[in-house]
Short mmCIF file of C-alpha atoms in Angstrom, two decimals:
data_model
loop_
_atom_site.label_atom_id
_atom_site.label_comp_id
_atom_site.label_asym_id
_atom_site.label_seq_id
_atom_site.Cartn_x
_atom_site.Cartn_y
_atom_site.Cartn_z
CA UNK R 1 87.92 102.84 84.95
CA UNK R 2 91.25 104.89 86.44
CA UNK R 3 90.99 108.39 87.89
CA UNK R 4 94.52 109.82 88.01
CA UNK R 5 95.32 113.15 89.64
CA UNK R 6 98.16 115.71 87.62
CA UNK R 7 99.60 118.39 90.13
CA UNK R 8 102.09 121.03 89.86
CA UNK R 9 103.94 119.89 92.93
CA UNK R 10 106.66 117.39 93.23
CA UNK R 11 107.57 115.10 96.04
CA UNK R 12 108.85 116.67 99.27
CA UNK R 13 111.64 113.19 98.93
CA UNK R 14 113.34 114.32 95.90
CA UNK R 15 117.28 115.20 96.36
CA UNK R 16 117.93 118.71 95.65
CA UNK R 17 120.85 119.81 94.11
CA UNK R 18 121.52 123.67 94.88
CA UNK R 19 122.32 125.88 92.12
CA UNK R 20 125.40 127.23 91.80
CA UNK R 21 126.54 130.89 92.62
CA UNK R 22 125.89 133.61 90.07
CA UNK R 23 123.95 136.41 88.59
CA UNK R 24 121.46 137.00 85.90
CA UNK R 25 123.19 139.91 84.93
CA UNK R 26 126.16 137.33 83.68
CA UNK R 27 123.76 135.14 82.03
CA UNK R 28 124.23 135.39 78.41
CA UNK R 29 120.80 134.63 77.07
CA UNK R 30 120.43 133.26 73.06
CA UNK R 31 118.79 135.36 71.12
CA UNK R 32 115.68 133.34 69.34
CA UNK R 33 114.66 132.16 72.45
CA UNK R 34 111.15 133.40 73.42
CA UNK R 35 111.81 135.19 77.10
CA UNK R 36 109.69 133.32 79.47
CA UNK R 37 106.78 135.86 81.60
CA UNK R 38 105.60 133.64 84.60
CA UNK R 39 101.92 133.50 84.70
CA UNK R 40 101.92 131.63 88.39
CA UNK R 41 99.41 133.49 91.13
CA UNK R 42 101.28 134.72 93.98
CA UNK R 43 99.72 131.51 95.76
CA UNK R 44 101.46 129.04 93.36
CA UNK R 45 104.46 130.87 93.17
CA UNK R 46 104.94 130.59 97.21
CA UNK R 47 103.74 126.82 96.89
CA UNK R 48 106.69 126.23 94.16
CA UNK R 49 109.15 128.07 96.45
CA UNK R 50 108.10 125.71 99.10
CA UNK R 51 107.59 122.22 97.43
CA UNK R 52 110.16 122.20 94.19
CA UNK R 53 113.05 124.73 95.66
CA UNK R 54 112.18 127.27 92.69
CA UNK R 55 113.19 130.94 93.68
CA UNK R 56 112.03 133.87 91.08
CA UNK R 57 114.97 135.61 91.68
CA UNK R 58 116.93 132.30 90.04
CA UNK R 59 114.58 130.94 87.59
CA UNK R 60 116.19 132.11 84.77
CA UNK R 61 119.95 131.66 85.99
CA UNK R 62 118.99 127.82 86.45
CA UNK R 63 117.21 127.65 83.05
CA UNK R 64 120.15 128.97 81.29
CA UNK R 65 122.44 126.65 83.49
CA UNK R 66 120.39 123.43 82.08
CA UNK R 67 120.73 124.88 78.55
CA UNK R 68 124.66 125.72 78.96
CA UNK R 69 124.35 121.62 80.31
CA UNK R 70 122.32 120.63 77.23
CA UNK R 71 124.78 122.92 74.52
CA UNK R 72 128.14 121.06 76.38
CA UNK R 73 127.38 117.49 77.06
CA UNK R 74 124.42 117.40 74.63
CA UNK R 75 125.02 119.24 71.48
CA UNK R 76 122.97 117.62 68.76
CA UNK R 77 120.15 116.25 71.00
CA UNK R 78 118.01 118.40 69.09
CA UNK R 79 115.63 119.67 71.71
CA UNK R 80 113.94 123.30 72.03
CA UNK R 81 116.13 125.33 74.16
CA UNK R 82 113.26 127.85 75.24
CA UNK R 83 112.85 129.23 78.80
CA UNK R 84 109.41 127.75 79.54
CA UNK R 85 110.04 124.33 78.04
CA UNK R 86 113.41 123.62 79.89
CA UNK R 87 111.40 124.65 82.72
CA UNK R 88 109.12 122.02 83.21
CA UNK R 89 112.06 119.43 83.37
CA UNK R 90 113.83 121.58 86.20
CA UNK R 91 110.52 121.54 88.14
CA UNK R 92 109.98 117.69 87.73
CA UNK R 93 113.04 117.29 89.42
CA UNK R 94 113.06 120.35 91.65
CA UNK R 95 115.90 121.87 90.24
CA UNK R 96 118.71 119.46 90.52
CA UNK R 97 120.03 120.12 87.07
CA UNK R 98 121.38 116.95 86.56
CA UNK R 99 118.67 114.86 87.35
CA UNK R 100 116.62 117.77 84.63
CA UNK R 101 119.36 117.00 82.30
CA UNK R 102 118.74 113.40 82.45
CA UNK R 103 114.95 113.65 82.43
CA UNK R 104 115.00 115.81 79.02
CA UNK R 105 117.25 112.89 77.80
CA UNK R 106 115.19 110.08 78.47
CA UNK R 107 112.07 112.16 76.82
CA UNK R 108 113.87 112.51 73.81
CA UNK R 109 114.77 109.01 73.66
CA UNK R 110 111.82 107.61 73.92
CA UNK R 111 110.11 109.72 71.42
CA UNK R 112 113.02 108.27 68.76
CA UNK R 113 112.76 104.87 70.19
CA UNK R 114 109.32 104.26 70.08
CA UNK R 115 107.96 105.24 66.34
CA UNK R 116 104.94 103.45 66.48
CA UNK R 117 103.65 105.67 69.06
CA UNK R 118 105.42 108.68 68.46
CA UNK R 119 105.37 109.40 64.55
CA UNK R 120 102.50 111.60 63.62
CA UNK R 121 101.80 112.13 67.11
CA UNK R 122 99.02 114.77 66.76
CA UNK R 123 95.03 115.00 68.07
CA UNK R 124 93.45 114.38 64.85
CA UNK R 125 95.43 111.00 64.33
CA UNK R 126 93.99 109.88 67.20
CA UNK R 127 90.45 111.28 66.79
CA UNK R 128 88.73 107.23 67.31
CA UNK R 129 90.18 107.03 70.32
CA UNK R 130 89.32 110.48 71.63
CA UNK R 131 85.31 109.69 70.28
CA UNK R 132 85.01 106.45 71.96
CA UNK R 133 85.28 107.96 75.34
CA UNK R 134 88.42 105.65 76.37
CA UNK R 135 90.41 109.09 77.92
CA UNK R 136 89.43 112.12 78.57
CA UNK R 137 89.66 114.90 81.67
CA UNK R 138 86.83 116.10 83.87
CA UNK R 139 85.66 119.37 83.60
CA UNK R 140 86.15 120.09 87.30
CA UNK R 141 89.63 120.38 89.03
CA UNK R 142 89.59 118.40 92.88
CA UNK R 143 89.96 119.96 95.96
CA UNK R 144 93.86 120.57 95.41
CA UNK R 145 93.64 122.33 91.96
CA UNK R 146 94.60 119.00 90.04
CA UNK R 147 93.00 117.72 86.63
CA UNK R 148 91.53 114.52 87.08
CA UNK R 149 92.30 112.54 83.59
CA UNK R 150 89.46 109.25 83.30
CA UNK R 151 90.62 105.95 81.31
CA UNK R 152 87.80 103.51 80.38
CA UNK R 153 89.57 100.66 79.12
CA UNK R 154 86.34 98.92 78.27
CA UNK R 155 85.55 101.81 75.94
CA UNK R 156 88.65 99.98 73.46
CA UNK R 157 87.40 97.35 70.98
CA UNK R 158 91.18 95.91 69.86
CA UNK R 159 89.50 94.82 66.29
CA UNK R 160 89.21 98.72 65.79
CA UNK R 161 92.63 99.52 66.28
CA UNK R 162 95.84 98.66 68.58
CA UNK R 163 96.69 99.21 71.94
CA UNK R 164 99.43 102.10 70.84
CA UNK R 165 96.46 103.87 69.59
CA UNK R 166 95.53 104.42 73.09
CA UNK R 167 98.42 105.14 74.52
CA UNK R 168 98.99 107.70 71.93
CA UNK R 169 95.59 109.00 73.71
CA UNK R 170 97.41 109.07 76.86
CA UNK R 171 100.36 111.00 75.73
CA UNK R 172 98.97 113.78 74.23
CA UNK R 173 96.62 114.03 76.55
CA UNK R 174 98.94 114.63 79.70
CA UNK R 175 101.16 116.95 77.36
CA UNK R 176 98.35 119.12 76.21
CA UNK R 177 97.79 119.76 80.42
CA UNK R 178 101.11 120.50 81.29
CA UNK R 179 101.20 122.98 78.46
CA UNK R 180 99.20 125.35 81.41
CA UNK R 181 102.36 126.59 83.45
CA UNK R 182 99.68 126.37 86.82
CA UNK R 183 99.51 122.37 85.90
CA UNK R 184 102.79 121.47 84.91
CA UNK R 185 105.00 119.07 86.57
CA UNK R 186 107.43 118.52 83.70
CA UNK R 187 107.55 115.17 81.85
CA UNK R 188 106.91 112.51 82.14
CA UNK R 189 104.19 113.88 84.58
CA UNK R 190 103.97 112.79 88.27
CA UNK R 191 100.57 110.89 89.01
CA UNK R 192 99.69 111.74 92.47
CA UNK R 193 96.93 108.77 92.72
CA UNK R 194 95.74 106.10 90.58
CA UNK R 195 91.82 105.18 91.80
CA UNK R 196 90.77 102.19 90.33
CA UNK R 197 86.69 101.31 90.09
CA UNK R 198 84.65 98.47 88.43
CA UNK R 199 88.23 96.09 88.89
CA UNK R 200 87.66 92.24 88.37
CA UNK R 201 88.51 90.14 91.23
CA UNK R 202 91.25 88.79 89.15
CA UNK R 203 92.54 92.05 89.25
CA UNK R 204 93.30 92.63 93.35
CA UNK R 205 95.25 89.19 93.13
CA UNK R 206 97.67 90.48 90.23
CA UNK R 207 97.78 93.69 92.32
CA UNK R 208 98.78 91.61 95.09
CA UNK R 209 101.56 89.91 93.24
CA UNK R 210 102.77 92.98 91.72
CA UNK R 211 102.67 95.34 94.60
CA UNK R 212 105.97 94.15 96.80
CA UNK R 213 108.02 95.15 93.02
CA UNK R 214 106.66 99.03 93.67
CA UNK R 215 108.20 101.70 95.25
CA UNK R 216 106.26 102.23 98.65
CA UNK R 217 105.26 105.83 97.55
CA UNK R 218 104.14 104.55 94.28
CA UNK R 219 102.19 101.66 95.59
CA UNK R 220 100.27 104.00 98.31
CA UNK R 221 99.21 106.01 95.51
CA UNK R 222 97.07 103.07 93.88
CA UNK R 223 93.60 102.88 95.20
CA UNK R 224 91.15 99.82 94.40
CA UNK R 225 87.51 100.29 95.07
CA UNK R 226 85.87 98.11 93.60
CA UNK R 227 82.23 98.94 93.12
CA UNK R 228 82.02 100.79 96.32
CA UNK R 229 81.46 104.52 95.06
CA UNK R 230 81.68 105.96 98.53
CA UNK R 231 84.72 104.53 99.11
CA UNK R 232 86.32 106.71 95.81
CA UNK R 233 84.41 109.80 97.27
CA UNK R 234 87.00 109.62 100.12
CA UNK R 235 89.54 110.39 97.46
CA UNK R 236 87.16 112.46 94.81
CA UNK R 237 84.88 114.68 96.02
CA UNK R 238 80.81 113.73 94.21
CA UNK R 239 80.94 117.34 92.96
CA UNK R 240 83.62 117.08 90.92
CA UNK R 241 82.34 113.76 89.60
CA UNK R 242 79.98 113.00 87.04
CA UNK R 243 76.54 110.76 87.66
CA UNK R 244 78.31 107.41 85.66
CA UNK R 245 80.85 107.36 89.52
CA UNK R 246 77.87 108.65 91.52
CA UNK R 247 79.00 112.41 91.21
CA UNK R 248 76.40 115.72 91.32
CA UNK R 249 78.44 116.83 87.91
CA UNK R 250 75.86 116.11 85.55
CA UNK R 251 76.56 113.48 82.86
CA UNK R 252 80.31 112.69 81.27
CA UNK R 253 80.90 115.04 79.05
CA UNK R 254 84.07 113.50 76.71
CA UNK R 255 83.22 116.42 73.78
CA UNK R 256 84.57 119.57 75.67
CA UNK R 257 87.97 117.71 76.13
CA UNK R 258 87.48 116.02 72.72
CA UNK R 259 87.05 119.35 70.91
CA UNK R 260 90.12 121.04 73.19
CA UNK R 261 92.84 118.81 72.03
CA UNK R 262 91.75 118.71 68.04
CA UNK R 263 91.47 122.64 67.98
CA UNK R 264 95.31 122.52 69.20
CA UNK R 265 96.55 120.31 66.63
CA UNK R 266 99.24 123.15 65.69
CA UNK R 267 100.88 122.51 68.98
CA UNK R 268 101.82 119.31 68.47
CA UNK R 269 103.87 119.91 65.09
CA UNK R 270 107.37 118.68 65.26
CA UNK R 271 109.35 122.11 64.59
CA UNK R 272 112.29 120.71 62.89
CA UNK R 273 114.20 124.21 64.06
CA UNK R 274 114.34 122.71 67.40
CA UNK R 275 117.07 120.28 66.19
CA UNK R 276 120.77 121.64 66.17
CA UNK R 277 122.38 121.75 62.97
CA UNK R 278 125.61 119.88 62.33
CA UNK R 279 128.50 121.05 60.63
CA UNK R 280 127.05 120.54 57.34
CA UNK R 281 123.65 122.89 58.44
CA UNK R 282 121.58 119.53 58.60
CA UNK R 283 119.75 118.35 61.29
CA UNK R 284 121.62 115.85 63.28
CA UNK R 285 120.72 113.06 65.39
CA UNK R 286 122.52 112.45 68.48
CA UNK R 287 120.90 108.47 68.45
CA UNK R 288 122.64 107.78 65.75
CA UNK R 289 126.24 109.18 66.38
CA UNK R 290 126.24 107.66 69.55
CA UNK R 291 126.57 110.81 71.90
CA UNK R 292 123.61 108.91 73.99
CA UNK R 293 124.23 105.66 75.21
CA UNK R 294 122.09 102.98 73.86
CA UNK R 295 121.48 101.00 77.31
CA UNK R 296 120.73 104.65 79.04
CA UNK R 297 117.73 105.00 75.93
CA UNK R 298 116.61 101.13 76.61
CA UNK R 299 115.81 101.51 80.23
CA UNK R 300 114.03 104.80 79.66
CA UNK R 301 111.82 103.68 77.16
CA UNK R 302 111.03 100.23 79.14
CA UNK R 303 110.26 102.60 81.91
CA UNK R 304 107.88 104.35 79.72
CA UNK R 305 106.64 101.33 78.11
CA UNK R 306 106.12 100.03 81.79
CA UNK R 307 104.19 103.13 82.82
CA UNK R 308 101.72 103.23 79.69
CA UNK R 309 101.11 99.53 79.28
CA UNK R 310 99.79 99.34 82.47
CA UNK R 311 96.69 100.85 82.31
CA UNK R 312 95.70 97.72 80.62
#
């Protein structure tokens, strides 16, 4: 079993690239595009001033600086343009617009390179996965206003279905909690900790092996614990745990999450408007006239393919 925390926050070790000198009153601003209201408390408004360099008084300058990016160097990548979606890839990468740029890239790249997982990516074409318990998110939030997200890989029986099934799972579940603006992180999302429980012994000694390969902030952020509960109630609080992890939160409950993601199955519709038309008024894809380069989609997806396969 994996708990894995999903902040809003970034990394305090991220380079920041400073936006460039301007006003919004010289911002010309399209005019389908759905004018983004920020629904942030006053508390997580400060806290994004402080951890991912966003300033109010800019927000909207910088968004329409990553579109004007996307439009030039990125014409037929047929992506929504809208305020609040381009904002979750400037706050992954704390507003360095060209590390945004390149993070809405690799997104869309993977989702073209990687059909199995990604065609008819919706909740209800996933609905064994989501009723044999393998992922779902605890009721409670912890102590820093995260959602903890719960994998049971011994919940998957591989004669029922494959392994993409599951990470289908996955996916929509972390993009149906950073469609909350107070949760978001952008995407892919940053995991903040990984606590492992119930881990075969084999599994410390790949760990082991594997560990000198990882980043040293991504290798603090794993946690093994064995069967020792009180040893993942250093990093999870019992409250916000349920009975199964030796929490005070009652019994797992995977059918409030369960019934969450199938009642938004309309947000997960492709919206073939989002891609640009070309010169003939059809939509065009930028994979296949070569305006993205084909090692640059390769090393995203393996990153992706990297990051999902290994919660088996």
């Amino acid at each position: 079993m994996r708990f894995s925390h999903y902040p809003m926050s970034g990394n305090a070790d991220d380079t920041i690239t400073s936006p460039s000198v301007g006003s919004l009153s010289e911002i010309e601003v399209l005019p389908d595009q759905p004018k983004y209201v920020c629904s942030l408390s006053a508390e997580l408004v400060a806290k994004a001033r402080e951890q991912l360099q966003e300033k109010p008084e800019w927000r909207l300058r910088d968004v329409q600086a990553l579109r004007d990016m996307v439009c030039k160097d990125y014409p037929n990548l047929g992506t929504c343009l809208d305020d609040a979606f381009l904002l979750k890839f400037l706050r992954a990468r704390k507003f360095d617009y060209d590390r945004a740029l390149q993070l809405l890239v690799n997104y869309h790249c993977c989702r073209r390179s990687w059909p199995e997982v990604f065609t008819n990516l919706k909740p209800s074409a996933i609905k064994p996965v989501l009723e044999s318990g393998f992922v779902t998110v605890l009721s409670h939030l912890d102590t820093e206003g995260r959602h903890v997200v719960c994998i049971r890989p011994d919940r998957w029986t591989p004669s029922n279905y494959p392994i993409t099934e599951n990470i289908r799972a996955i996916y929509l579940t972390l993009e149906k909690l950073i469609q909350s603006e107070e949760t978001q992180d952008g995407f892919p999302i940053r995991i903040k900790a990984v606590n492992i429980v119930n881990e075969p012994r084999i599994f410390k000694g790949i760990f082991a092996v594997i560990r000198p390969f990882l980043k040293e902030k991504i290798a603090k952020r794993f946690f093994l614990h064995g069967s020792d509960l009180s040893s993942l109630h250093r990093n999870l609080p019992p409250w916000i745990l349920p009975e199964e992890y030796g929490g005070t939160a009652g019994k797992l409950d995977i059918s409030s999450w369960n019934e969450l993601l199938l009642a938004s199955e309309d947000d997960f519709l492709y919206d073939v408007s989002h891609l640009a038309p070309s010169n003939d008024g059809s939509p065009h894809d930028p994979l296949t006239s070569g305006e993205i380069d084909e090692k640059q989609c390769d090393d995203s997806l393996r990153s992706l393919k990297t990051q999902l396969y290994s919660c088996y």
